[in-house]
Amino acid sequence: MFQIPKTKLCFPLSTFTKRYSSFQATKSVIDKAAIDGELRVFIVSGEVSGDNIGSRLMSSLKKLSPLPLRFNGVGGSLMCKQGLTSLFPMEDLAVMGLWELLPHLYKFRVKLKETIDAAVKFKPHIVVTVDSKGFSFRLLKELRARYNQQRLENCPVHFHYVAPSFWAWKGGESRLGGLSEFVDHLFCILPNEERVCREHGVEATFVGHPALEDASEFNLVRTCKPQELKLEGLSFSEHSIPSGSRLQEAERMLPIFCKAMKLLKDPFPKLVTLIHVASNSQVDHYIGESLGGWPVPAILVPGGSTQLKYDAFGVSQAALCTSGTVAVELQLARLPSLVAYRAHFLTELLIRYKAKIPYISLPNILLDSPIIPEALFQACNPSNLASILERLLLDEKMRERQVVGAEKLIQLLHPSESRMGSSIHCTGLESHRYTPSILAASTILSYVKH
């Protein structure tokens, strides 16, 4: 991993107390917060992957901030461990897709107003939204409007972590310009996003993909055979199935996966499935109830532990997953995988019409090659999944292509060393090992709104 250069900070925190009265000149986040003696952060995430990103950002802010921090907002179990008391369960916001959202519109409006009211009452210095752009952008837009309409003082700085996938949709780039009205700074997790965002008037920083942060903490070298490793008394074996992080996703995909496992039972009589359960109580409950009819032995790997997740990846022979962050995680773990995806048929029609790229999984998109097999829409059926998985388990060349592709992917997802030297804002503390959240946190603390 790259190391943060051992240089002093752009803003000398050792002397920040002398500048309380001069914050009007510098207007950095930390200068404004110094007047109140604390840094108030309102942070919102609506899904499991965002909860992970948000919790790591909170941890990095606590490491780097010279002031005490206070958090408020919406998040999951990981963010709550870092000091957040969530306004309501994060799962209330975890809906994906256009048509899938319609039945939940009233609830979303209620939760949006509740969140805006809480943010105004909290008087944050900064607001950070993580992914979930449908809710996040509406929140930032209406919150900015509330401050302007009521002429409230000390409007917070708005950060959004994970840029929208403008590169995936026809006309996506043309909609970036409007973000600058309510987003002060974007944190991009993919290469080239920063450049395009800045070209359209949106301040942005490429911090690297969050999955790098998890993977860097664990030994991902696949050195042991599945039958040789036991975890918490349970033997891991041949096949991993990361569950979806949203209930609707699990309800749609798990029955298909179940039928595919039934078809694999004969050619692989010793097949055992590891099902990683997302940190979502609704998903956890649904999967637990569904396993009664599971056709092969299954081991549930509890969510909330990155160590357990990567241990499960490390001892599996192949993985079946839905599209999302997990596809990147599996590549980082060098675990050959198959990406499957189904949605409401109207959502699928919209994707076919609006998408401008031929792939749905991020590794394939970045490498511009079908390194990972994808079974999408009507092709996502039990017989097709079973057929592809059988080849993936037996075809060494097919497996090796994914491992080689993973090495290329890692290079793309990581900011270059030269970029690191020019982007990192040191904090006056001892130098910290680079992570995406450290870079994001240091950018927040030194941010000066123009």
CSV table of C-alpha atoms in Angstrom, one decimal, residues 44-48 50-51 74-75 90-95 130-132 136:
chain,number,residue,atom,x,y,z
A,44,VAL,CA,-26.6,9.4,5.9
A,45,SER,CA,-26.4,6.0,4.3
A,46,GLY,CA,-29.2,3.9,3.0
A,47,GLU,CA,-27.7,0.4,2.3
A,48,VAL,CA,-25.1,-2.1,3.6
A,50,GLY,CA,-22.8,2.6,2.3
A,51,ASP,CA,-22.8,1.7,5.9
A,74,VAL,CA,-29.0,7.6,9.3
A,75,GLY,CA,-26.9,4.5,9.1
A,90,MET,CA,-31.3,2.2,7.5
A,91,GLU,CA,-33.3,-0.6,5.8
A,92,ASP,CA,-36.2,1.8,5.4
A,93,LEU,CA,-34.2,3.4,2.5
A,94,ALA,CA,-32.8,0.2,0.9
A,95,VAL,CA,-34.9,0.0,-2.2
A,130,VAL,CA,-23.1,8.0,1.0
A,131,ASP,CA,-24.3,6.4,-2.3
A,132,SER,CA,-28.1,5.8,-2.4
A,136,SER,CA,-29.2,11.4,-1.0
